mmCIF file of C-alpha atoms and ligand atoms in Angstrom:
data_model
loop_
_atom_site.group_PDB
_atom_site.id
_atom_site.type_symbol
_atom_site.label_atom_id
_atom_site.label_comp_id
_atom_site.label_asym_id
_atom_site.label_seq_id
_atom_site.Cartn_x
_atom_site.Cartn_y
_atom_site.Cartn_z
ATOM 1 C CA ALA Z 1 -9.141 4.488 24.122
ATOM 2 C CA THR Z 2 -11.786 6.608 22.457
ATOM 3 C CA ALA Z 3 -11.444 4.965 19.061
ATOM 4 C CA ALA Z 4 -14.638 3.043 19.230
ATOM 5 C CA ARG Z 5 -17.274 5.260 17.677
ATOM 6 C CA VAL Z 6 -17.655 4.653 13.978
ATOM 7 C CA ALA Z 7 -20.100 6.120 11.467
ATOM 8 C CA VAL Z 8 -20.904 4.682 8.051
ATOM 9 C CA VAL Z 9 -22.248 7.254 5.589
ATOM 10 C CA GLY Z 10 -24.182 5.543 2.806
ATOM 11 C CA ALA Z 11 -24.850 2.584 5.087
ATOM 12 C CA SER Z 12 -27.873 1.249 3.183
ATOM 13 C CA GLY Z 13 -26.054 0.663 -0.095
ATOM 14 C CA GLY Z 14 -24.510 -2.337 -1.775
ATOM 15 C CA ILE Z 15 -21.207 -1.601 -0.056
ATOM 16 C CA GLY Z 16 -22.626 0.100 3.022
ATOM 17 C CA GLN Z 17 -24.709 -2.826 4.297
ATOM 18 C CA PRO Z 18 -22.083 -5.595 4.259
ATOM 19 C CA LEU Z 19 -19.495 -3.088 5.504
ATOM 20 C CA SER Z 20 -21.767 -2.206 8.423
ATOM 21 C CA MET Z 21 -22.263 -5.880 9.159
ATOM 22 C CA LEU Z 22 -18.517 -6.551 9.277
ATOM 23 C CA LEU Z 23 -18.032 -3.532 11.551
ATOM 24 C CA LYS Z 24 -20.813 -4.801 13.846
ATOM 25 C CA LEU Z 25 -18.743 -7.986 14.267
ATOM 26 C CA ASP Z 26 -15.700 -5.998 15.474
ATOM 27 C CA PRO Z 27 -15.759 -6.177 19.282
ATOM 28 C CA SER Z 28 -13.576 -3.054 19.614
ATOM 29 C CA ILE Z 29 -16.409 -0.886 18.299
ATOM 30 C CA LYS Z 30 -18.769 0.457 20.932
ATOM 31 C CA GLU Z 31 -21.024 2.613 18.790
ATOM 32 C CA LEU Z 32 -21.887 2.163 15.154
ATOM 33 C CA ASN Z 33 -23.893 4.982 13.589
ATOM 34 C CA LEU Z 34 -25.492 4.178 10.259
ATOM 35 C CA TYR Z 35 -26.393 7.181 8.128
ATOM 36 C CA ASP Z 36 -28.093 7.203 4.743
ATOM 37 C CA ILE Z 37 -30.897 9.019 2.978
ATOM 38 C CA VAL Z 38 -32.945 5.777 2.931
ATOM 39 C CA HIS Z 39 -33.524 2.546 4.905
ATOM 40 C CA THR Z 40 -31.084 3.007 7.793
ATOM 41 C CA PRO Z 41 -33.637 2.358 10.570
ATOM 42 C CA GLY Z 42 -34.221 -1.087 9.053
ATOM 43 C CA VAL Z 43 -30.563 -1.892 8.518
ATOM 44 C CA ALA Z 44 -29.765 -0.793 12.079
ATOM 45 C CA ALA Z 45 -32.646 -2.781 13.604
ATOM 46 C CA ASP Z 46 -31.565 -5.863 11.701
ATOM 47 C CA LEU Z 47 -27.877 -5.605 12.668
ATOM 48 C CA SER Z 48 -28.712 -4.712 16.271
ATOM 49 C CA HIS Z 49 -29.915 -8.289 16.901
ATOM 50 C CA ILE Z 50 -26.432 -9.703 16.284
ATOM 51 C CA PRO Z 51 -24.850 -10.308 19.694
ATOM 52 C CA PHE Z 52 -21.769 -8.087 19.555
ATOM 53 C CA PRO Z 53 -21.093 -5.055 21.781
ATOM 54 C CA ALA Z 54 -21.488 -2.302 19.169
ATOM 55 C CA LYS Z 55 -24.668 -0.293 19.734
ATOM 56 C CA VAL Z 56 -26.094 0.247 16.263
ATOM 57 C CA THR Z 57 -28.192 3.339 15.558
ATOM 58 C CA GLY Z 58 -29.809 4.276 12.259
ATOM 59 C CA TYR Z 59 -29.996 7.904 11.111
ATOM 60 C CA LYS Z 60 -32.091 8.652 8.049
ATOM 61 C CA GLY Z 61 -32.193 11.833 5.993
ATOM 62 C CA ALA Z 62 -30.209 15.046 5.777
ATOM 63 C CA ASP Z 63 -31.648 16.415 9.030
ATOM 64 C CA SER Z 64 -29.944 13.645 10.996
ATOM 65 C CA ILE Z 65 -26.429 13.740 9.517
ATOM 66 C CA HIS Z 66 -25.040 15.935 12.302
ATOM 67 C CA ALA Z 67 -26.401 13.617 14.997
ATOM 68 C CA ALA Z 68 -24.941 10.626 13.135
ATOM 69 C CA LEU Z 69 -21.424 12.044 12.849
ATOM 70 C CA GLU Z 70 -21.086 13.952 16.091
ATOM 71 C CA GLY Z 71 -18.380 12.559 18.358
ATOM 72 C CA CYS Z 72 -17.275 9.837 15.940
ATOM 73 C CA ASP Z 73 -13.614 8.832 15.775
ATOM 74 C CA VAL Z 74 -13.863 7.259 12.361
ATOM 75 C CA ILE Z 75 -16.243 8.118 9.523
ATOM 76 C CA VAL Z 76 -16.366 5.687 6.607
ATOM 77 C CA VAL Z 77 -17.959 7.002 3.422
ATOM 78 C CA PRO Z 78 -19.352 4.588 0.795
ATOM 79 C CA ALA Z 79 -22.146 7.019 -0.210
ATOM 80 C CA GLY Z 80 -22.820 7.790 -3.809
ATOM 81 C CA VAL Z 81 -24.560 6.665 -6.920
ATOM 82 C CA PRO Z 82 -23.296 3.937 -9.181
ATOM 83 C CA ARG Z 83 -23.237 4.671 -12.919
ATOM 84 C CA LYS Z 84 -26.604 4.080 -14.578
ATOM 85 C CA PRO Z 85 -27.330 3.548 -18.277
ATOM 86 C CA GLY Z 86 -27.263 6.843 -20.141
ATOM 87 C CA MET Z 87 -25.175 8.539 -17.483
ATOM 88 C CA THR Z 88 -21.858 9.981 -18.569
ATOM 89 C CA ARG Z 89 -18.756 9.892 -16.390
ATOM 90 C CA ASP Z 90 -19.174 13.624 -15.898
ATOM 91 C CA ASP Z 91 -22.774 13.175 -14.695
ATOM 92 C CA LEU Z 92 -21.545 10.601 -12.195
ATOM 93 C CA PHE Z 93 -18.676 12.816 -11.124
ATOM 94 C CA ASN Z 94 -20.959 15.787 -10.484
ATOM 95 C CA ILE Z 95 -23.468 13.785 -8.418
ATOM 96 C CA ASN Z 96 -20.902 11.984 -6.271
ATOM 97 C CA ALA Z 97 -18.784 15.124 -5.915
ATOM 98 C CA GLY Z 98 -21.816 16.953 -4.539
ATOM 99 C CA ILE Z 99 -22.629 14.122 -2.125
ATOM 100 C CA VAL Z 100 -19.050 13.969 -0.837
ATOM 101 C CA LYS Z 101 -18.896 17.756 -0.481
ATOM 102 C CA THR Z 102 -22.048 17.745 1.673
ATOM 103 C CA ILE Z 103 -20.657 14.974 3.873
ATOM 104 C CA ALA Z 104 -17.342 16.801 4.251
ATOM 105 C CA GLU Z 105 -19.140 19.987 5.296
ATOM 106 C CA ALA Z 106 -21.100 18.129 7.963
ATOM 107 C CA SER Z 107 -17.926 16.365 9.120
ATOM 108 C CA ALA Z 108 -16.024 19.652 9.477
ATOM 109 C CA LYS Z 109 -18.840 21.040 11.564
ATOM 110 C CA VAL Z 110 -19.558 18.240 14.028
ATOM 111 C CA ALA Z 111 -16.618 15.806 13.836
ATOM 112 C CA PRO Z 112 -13.565 17.952 12.997
ATOM 113 C CA LYS Z 113 -11.117 15.563 14.699
ATOM 114 C CA ALA Z 114 -12.339 12.333 13.124
ATOM 115 C CA CYS Z 115 -10.503 10.143 10.635
ATOM 116 C CA TYR Z 116 -12.278 10.080 7.274
ATOM 117 C CA LEU Z 117 -12.152 7.006 5.053
ATOM 118 C CA ILE Z 118 -13.409 7.750 1.553
ATOM 119 C CA ILE Z 119 -14.781 4.946 -0.623
ATOM 120 C CA SER Z 120 -17.079 7.025 -2.880
ATOM 121 C CA ASN Z 121 -15.725 7.114 -6.417
ATOM 122 C CA PRO Z 122 -13.871 8.556 -8.177
ATOM 123 C CA VAL Z 123 -11.523 8.392 -5.174
ATOM 124 C CA ASN Z 124 -8.772 10.190 -7.145
ATOM 125 C CA SER Z 125 -11.074 13.252 -7.080
ATOM 126 C CA THR Z 126 -13.361 12.728 -4.067
ATOM 127 C CA VAL Z 127 -10.461 12.700 -1.595
ATOM 128 C CA PRO Z 128 -9.161 16.067 -2.878
ATOM 129 C CA ILE Z 129 -12.764 17.348 -2.668
ATOM 130 C CA PHE Z 130 -13.009 16.270 0.964
ATOM 131 C CA ALA Z 131 -9.643 17.916 1.711
ATOM 132 C CA GLU Z 132 -10.627 21.153 0.022
ATOM 133 C CA VAL Z 133 -13.879 21.418 2.009
ATOM 134 C CA LEU Z 134 -12.020 20.788 5.270
ATOM 135 C CA LYS Z 135 -9.380 23.370 4.324
ATOM 136 C CA LYS Z 136 -12.098 25.945 3.698
ATOM 137 C CA ALA Z 137 -13.569 25.138 7.111
ATOM 138 C CA GLY Z 138 -10.138 25.357 8.741
ATOM 139 C CA THR Z 139 -10.219 21.805 10.130
ATOM 140 C CA TYR Z 140 -8.080 19.900 7.618
ATOM 141 C CA ASN Z 141 -5.572 17.433 9.055
ATOM 142 C CA PRO Z 142 -3.825 15.525 6.245
ATOM 143 C CA LYS Z 143 -2.965 12.720 8.675
ATOM 144 C CA LYS Z 144 -6.636 11.851 9.045
ATOM 145 C CA LEU Z 145 -7.963 11.767 5.505
ATOM 146 C CA PHE Z 146 -7.702 8.499 3.573
ATOM 147 C CA GLY Z 147 -8.868 7.246 0.219
ATOM 148 C CA VAL Z 148 -9.508 3.538 0.703
ATOM 149 C CA THR Z 149 -7.479 1.646 -1.923
ATOM 150 C CA THR Z 150 -7.506 -1.639 -0.020
ATOM 151 C CA LEU Z 151 -9.604 -3.317 -2.726
ATOM 152 C CA ASP Z 152 -6.692 -2.919 -5.142
ATOM 153 C CA VAL Z 153 -4.393 -4.530 -2.571
ATOM 154 C CA ILE Z 154 -6.647 -7.501 -1.819
ATOM 155 C CA ARG Z 155 -7.235 -8.116 -5.531
ATOM 156 C CA ALA Z 156 -3.472 -7.982 -6.104
ATOM 157 C CA ASN Z 157 -2.876 -10.460 -3.270
ATOM 158 C CA THR Z 158 -5.525 -12.827 -4.642
ATOM 159 C CA PHE Z 159 -4.388 -12.694 -8.273
ATOM 160 C CA VAL Z 160 -0.658 -12.917 -7.474
ATOM 161 C CA ALA Z 161 -1.115 -15.865 -5.103
ATOM 162 C CA GLU Z 162 -3.176 -17.622 -7.773
ATOM 163 C CA ASN Z 163 -0.496 -16.978 -10.395
ATOM 164 C CA GLN Z 164 2.422 -18.004 -8.170
ATOM 165 C CA GLY Z 165 0.687 -20.905 -6.447
ATOM 166 C CA THR Z 166 1.529 -19.380 -3.065
ATOM 167 C CA ASP Z 167 -0.500 -19.085 0.144
ATOM 168 C CA VAL Z 168 -2.860 -16.155 -0.379
ATOM 169 C CA LEU Z 169 -2.837 -15.463 3.360
ATOM 170 C CA LYS Z 170 0.910 -14.803 3.200
ATOM 171 C CA THR Z 171 0.969 -12.829 -0.033
ATOM 172 C CA ASN Z 172 1.441 -9.094 0.401
ATOM 173 C CA VAL Z 173 1.535 -6.917 -2.670
ATOM 174 C CA THR Z 174 2.204 -3.192 -2.386
ATOM 175 C CA VAL Z 175 -0.095 -1.151 -4.592
ATOM 176 C CA VAL Z 176 0.600 2.564 -4.994
ATOM 177 C CA GLY Z 177 -0.725 5.442 -7.096
ATOM 178 C CA GLY Z 178 -4.430 6.067 -7.539
ATOM 179 C CA HIS Z 179 -7.660 4.102 -7.452
ATOM 180 C CA ALA Z 180 -8.745 3.879 -11.089
ATOM 181 C CA GLY Z 181 -7.442 1.968 -14.098
ATOM 182 C CA THR Z 182 -3.879 2.769 -15.106
ATOM 183 C CA THR Z 183 -3.362 5.036 -12.068
ATOM 184 C CA ILE Z 184 -3.351 1.816 -9.982
ATOM 185 C CA LEU Z 185 0.303 0.744 -9.733
ATOM 186 C CA PRO Z 186 0.976 -2.725 -8.300
ATOM 187 C CA LEU Z 187 4.670 -3.053 -7.429
ATOM 188 C CA LEU Z 188 5.074 -6.666 -8.493
ATOM 189 C CA SER Z 189 8.863 -6.354 -8.675
ATOM 190 C CA GLN Z 190 8.830 -5.999 -4.887
ATOM 191 C CA VAL Z 191 6.818 -9.147 -4.092
ATOM 192 C CA LYS Z 192 9.112 -11.312 -1.991
ATOM 193 C CA GLY Z 193 9.982 -14.700 -3.450
ATOM 194 C CA ALA Z 194 7.889 -14.229 -6.598
ATOM 195 C CA SER Z 195 9.053 -14.458 -10.176
ATOM 196 C CA PHE Z 196 6.914 -13.572 -13.150
ATOM 197 C CA THR Z 197 7.290 -14.135 -16.852
ATOM 198 C CA PRO Z 198 7.030 -10.872 -18.843
ATOM 199 C CA ASP Z 199 3.609 -11.988 -20.113
ATOM 200 C CA ALA Z 200 2.372 -12.789 -16.618
ATOM 201 C CA LEU Z 201 3.652 -9.457 -15.383
ATOM 202 C CA ALA Z 202 1.709 -7.543 -18.008
ATOM 203 C CA ALA Z 203 -1.422 -9.661 -17.607
ATOM 204 C CA LEU Z 204 -1.413 -9.470 -13.783
ATOM 205 C CA THR Z 205 -0.831 -5.735 -13.789
ATOM 206 C CA HIS Z 206 -3.745 -5.242 -16.173
ATOM 207 C CA ARG Z 207 -5.997 -7.569 -14.155
ATOM 208 C CA ILE Z 208 -5.266 -5.690 -10.920
ATOM 209 C CA GLN Z 209 -5.895 -2.328 -12.603
ATOM 210 C CA PHE Z 210 -9.148 -3.414 -14.236
ATOM 211 C CA GLY Z 211 -10.379 -6.073 -11.789
ATOM 212 C CA GLY Z 212 -13.480 -4.005 -11.157
ATOM 213 C CA ASP Z 213 -14.582 -4.528 -14.762
ATOM 214 C CA GLU Z 214 -14.664 -8.314 -14.231
ATOM 215 C CA VAL Z 215 -17.261 -7.793 -11.517
ATOM 216 C CA VAL Z 216 -19.322 -5.263 -13.498
ATOM 217 C CA LYS Z 217 -19.417 -7.675 -16.427
ATOM 218 C CA ALA Z 218 -20.294 -10.702 -14.291
ATOM 219 C CA LYS Z 219 -23.111 -8.701 -12.691
ATOM 220 C CA ASP Z 220 -24.466 -7.953 -16.198
ATOM 221 C CA GLY Z 221 -23.934 -4.241 -15.696
ATOM 222 C CA ALA Z 222 -26.359 -4.164 -12.758
ATOM 223 C CA GLY Z 223 -23.698 -3.008 -10.317
ATOM 224 C CA SER Z 224 -20.044 -2.934 -9.416
ATOM 225 C CA ALA Z 225 -17.986 -4.571 -6.657
ATOM 226 C CA THR Z 226 -19.805 -4.390 -3.332
ATOM 227 C CA LEU Z 227 -18.917 -7.431 -1.190
ATOM 228 C CA SER Z 228 -15.169 -7.358 -1.853
ATOM 229 C CA MET Z 229 -15.188 -3.563 -1.434
ATOM 230 C CA ALA Z 230 -17.067 -3.925 1.846
ATOM 231 C CA TYR Z 231 -14.444 -6.390 3.077
ATOM 232 C CA ALA Z 232 -11.655 -4.056 1.942
ATOM 233 C CA GLY Z 233 -13.284 -1.113 3.722
ATOM 234 C CA TYR Z 234 -13.693 -3.168 6.859
ATOM 235 C CA LEU Z 235 -10.081 -4.369 6.739
ATOM 236 C CA PHE Z 236 -8.713 -0.843 6.500
ATOM 237 C CA THR Z 237 -11.047 0.444 9.225
ATOM 238 C CA ALA Z 238 -10.033 -2.397 11.547
ATOM 239 C CA LYS Z 239 -6.326 -1.653 11.032
ATOM 240 C CA LEU Z 240 -6.858 2.032 11.665
ATOM 241 C CA LEU Z 241 -8.826 1.300 14.852
ATOM 242 C CA GLN Z 242 -5.958 -0.885 16.105
ATOM 243 C CA ALA Z 243 -3.484 1.922 15.445
ATOM 244 C CA LEU Z 244 -5.713 4.544 17.074
ATOM 245 C CA LYS Z 245 -5.792 2.353 20.193
ATOM 246 C CA GLY Z 246 -1.995 2.425 20.332
ATOM 247 C CA GLU Z 247 -0.958 -0.764 18.555
ATOM 248 C CA LYS Z 248 2.476 -0.284 16.979
ATOM 249 C CA ASP Z 249 3.719 -0.971 13.444
ATOM 250 C CA VAL Z 250 0.330 -1.049 11.760
ATOM 251 C CA VAL Z 251 1.023 -0.595 8.064
ATOM 252 C CA ALA Z 252 -1.482 -0.362 5.224
ATOM 253 C CA CYS Z 253 -1.597 1.114 1.737
ATOM 254 C CA ALA Z 254 -3.859 4.159 1.454
ATOM 255 C CA PHE Z 255 -4.408 7.208 -0.758
ATOM 256 C CA VAL Z 256 -3.166 10.095 1.373
ATOM 257 C CA GLU Z 257 -1.612 13.512 0.930
ATOM 258 C CA ASN Z 258 2.174 13.281 0.634
ATOM 259 C CA THR Z 259 5.195 14.496 -1.265
ATOM 260 C CA LEU Z 260 6.389 11.186 -2.729
ATOM 261 C CA THR Z 261 5.523 12.341 -6.229
ATOM 262 C CA ALA Z 262 4.219 15.443 -8.000
ATOM 263 C CA ALA Z 263 0.641 14.278 -7.325
ATOM 264 C CA PRO Z 264 -0.782 15.837 -4.128
ATOM 265 C CA PHE Z 265 -2.530 12.600 -3.154
ATOM 266 C CA PHE Z 266 -0.844 9.289 -3.838
ATOM 267 C CA ALA Z 267 -1.455 5.824 -2.424
ATOM 268 C CA ALA Z 268 1.524 4.288 -0.651
ATOM 269 C CA PRO Z 269 2.177 2.094 2.382
ATOM 270 C CA VAL Z 270 1.703 4.191 5.512
ATOM 271 C CA THR Z 271 2.400 3.465 9.146
ATOM 272 C CA LEU Z 272 -0.733 4.269 11.145
ATOM 273 C CA GLY Z 273 -0.661 5.588 14.685
ATOM 274 C CA LYS Z 274 -2.798 7.213 17.373
ATOM 275 C CA GLU Z 275 -3.101 10.396 15.318
ATOM 276 C CA GLY Z 276 -3.634 8.789 11.921
ATOM 277 C CA VAL Z 277 -0.790 8.712 9.406
ATOM 278 C CA GLU Z 278 2.490 8.428 11.290
ATOM 279 C CA LYS Z 279 4.789 7.873 8.335
ATOM 280 C CA VAL Z 280 4.460 7.564 4.576
ATOM 281 C CA HIS Z 281 6.901 4.956 3.299
ATOM 282 C CA ALA Z 282 9.238 5.637 0.387
ATOM 283 C CA LEU Z 283 8.370 3.784 -2.806
ATOM 284 C CA GLY Z 284 11.556 1.728 -2.874
ATOM 285 C CA SER Z 285 13.131 0.612 -6.130
ATOM 286 C CA LEU Z 286 10.858 0.345 -9.139
ATOM 287 C CA SER Z 287 11.396 -1.731 -12.267
ATOM 288 C CA ALA Z 288 11.672 0.149 -15.564
ATOM 289 C CA MET Z 289 8.111 -0.914 -16.413
ATOM 290 C CA GLU Z 290 6.799 0.341 -13.055
ATOM 291 C CA GLN Z 291 8.636 3.643 -13.395
ATOM 292 C CA GLU Z 292 7.154 4.120 -16.858
ATOM 293 C CA ALA Z 293 3.657 3.354 -15.568
ATOM 294 C CA LEU Z 294 4.167 5.826 -12.716
ATOM 295 C CA ASP Z 295 5.337 8.558 -15.100
ATOM 296 C CA LYS Z 296 2.235 7.973 -17.218
ATOM 297 C CA ALA Z 297 -0.126 7.968 -14.219
ATOM 298 C CA LEU Z 298 1.054 11.220 -12.658
ATOM 299 C CA PRO Z 299 -0.549 13.641 -15.157
ATOM 300 C CA ASP Z 300 -3.869 11.779 -14.719
ATOM 301 C CA LEU Z 301 -3.629 11.890 -10.935
ATOM 302 C CA LEU Z 302 -2.810 15.595 -11.020
ATOM 303 C CA ALA Z 303 -5.704 16.352 -13.386
ATOM 304 C CA GLN Z 304 -8.191 14.288 -11.354
ATOM 305 C CA ALA Z 305 -7.160 15.985 -8.107
ATOM 306 C CA LYS Z 306 -7.435 19.394 -9.771
ATOM 307 C CA LYS Z 307 -10.926 18.539 -10.997
ATOM 308 C CA GLY Z 308 -11.948 17.821 -7.403
ATOM 309 C CA VAL Z 309 -10.432 21.018 -6.021
ATOM 310 C CA GLU Z 310 -12.063 23.087 -8.753
ATOM 311 C CA PHE Z 311 -15.451 21.493 -8.064
ATOM 312 C CA VAL Z 312 -15.297 22.897 -4.529
ATOM 313 C CA GLN Z 313 -13.817 26.244 -5.521
ATOM 314 C CA ASN Z 314 -16.411 26.852 -8.251
ATOM 315 C CA ALA Z 315 -19.376 25.750 -6.134
HETATM 316 N N1 LIG T 401 -25.832 10.875 1.814
HETATM 317 C C1 LIG T 401 -25.709 9.617 2.279
HETATM 318 N N2 LIG T 401 -25.918 8.533 1.540
HETATM 319 C C2 LIG T 401 -26.265 8.712 0.264
HETATM 320 C C3 LIG T 401 -26.391 9.995 -0.311
HETATM 321 C C4 LIG T 401 -26.167 11.109 0.527
HETATM 322 N N3 LIG T 401 -26.272 12.352 0.077
HETATM 323 N N4 LIG T 401 -26.733 9.836 -1.608
HETATM 324 C C5 LIG T 401 -26.820 8.518 -1.840
HETATM 325 N N5 LIG T 401 -26.540 7.826 -0.706
HETATM 326 C C6 LIG T 401 -26.571 6.392 -0.472
HETATM 327 C C7 LIG T 401 -27.664 5.691 -1.258
HETATM 328 O O1 LIG T 401 -28.939 5.896 -0.654
HETATM 329 C C8 LIG T 401 -27.208 4.244 -1.174
HETATM 330 O O2 LIG T 401 -27.722 3.580 -0.049
HETATM 331 O O3 LIG T 401 -25.378 5.759 -0.873
HETATM 332 C C9 LIG T 401 -25.667 4.371 -1.060
HETATM 333 C C10 LIG T 401 -24.927 3.894 -2.282
HETATM 334 O O4 LIG T 401 -25.197 2.552 -2.473
HETATM 335 P P1 LIG T 401 -25.321 1.874 -3.909
HETATM 336 O O5 LIG T 401 -26.164 2.738 -4.773
HETATM 337 O O6 LIG T 401 -25.711 0.463 -3.694
HETATM 338 O O7 LIG T 401 -23.821 1.993 -4.482
HETATM 339 P P2 LIG T 401 -22.542 1.106 -4.074
HETATM 340 O O8 LIG T 401 -22.341 0.037 -5.070
HETATM 341 O O9 LIG T 401 -22.595 0.767 -2.632
HETATM 342 O O10 LIG T 401 -21.352 2.180 -4.332
HETATM 343 C C11 LIG T 401 -21.260 3.374 -3.576
HETATM 344 O O11 LIG T 401 -18.861 3.525 -3.628
HETATM 345 O O12 LIG T 401 -17.210 2.315 -4.746
HETATM 346 C C12 LIG T 401 -18.027 3.423 -4.752
HETATM 347 O O13 LIG T 401 -18.317 3.759 -7.104
HETATM 348 C C13 LIG T 401 -18.979 3.424 -5.917
HETATM 349 O O14 LIG T 401 -19.345 5.734 -5.633
HETATM 350 C C14 LIG T 401 -19.935 4.474 -5.465
HETATM 351 C C15 LIG T 401 -20.056 4.192 -3.984
#
């Protein structure tokens, strides 16, 4: 199996560092390349002392991005800037969009066959940006581009288990749609063995959609979710690596290109295989409330994808 070379782009950040640490602890990884514009030699030196097989190498600065990505099977991208006081959402969009575009261009050039796992927000737009850059370069493979929505899934599992008093390790909630606010669609009607009061249903849905705000508030505005996002990113990467090695029936929710809805990219459960996405699962039956939420989310998803595509086309 060749699926053992992983790069983390934005490896020195609040998400990037714990994510890199979790990946270092995965014995199936042989090479772990840490790229960032700052601090990666230090992060790599530090992690390299942990006795696991992955050889950790730090790459710092734009001149080294090609060396960092070349030959990698999986490229995980938590690069970006978090929102700072005085910054509008548009400011944040433009900065992160530019960062993601640069990373996509480098990826197309030196790692055209890799799987790309996008964490940089806003995922609803950054994934379409990545796709558009790859399309322009002629290397786009929709089976290998993923927006990581695993944080929505793990939050849903945690909150639902808490509400139902069930074993969190055996609670599996399907979360579809997008990766921001009301575009996040937890399918609570499909949770096996669960029953919710109408109030609990509304409250849980809202908590899953806006769980990130709880963390921002608790951190006094100094940052957003990093540790739980790092774990989520690791979990999805680990599942993908298992599938790339040939393990069967690996299923995970992810934001991928598909035709389930009118939105070009839509998170759904997907079966992963040696070549990335093997099958996108149908949504199954939705409750009236879920259908209504989906209908409301689609225009937002379409607009956010369009914004990403236009960012690349107008560049
Ligand atoms: N190339 C690579 N890395 C970059 C670049 C770039 N062009 N620009 C910034 N970075 C790095 C920063 O140097 C930093 O180490 O990305 C990292 C981001 O880390 P933090 O600022 O701590 O932000 P974090 O909380 O980790 O969030 C990163 O993920 O969930 C999203 O909304 C979040 O978009 C944000 C991203």
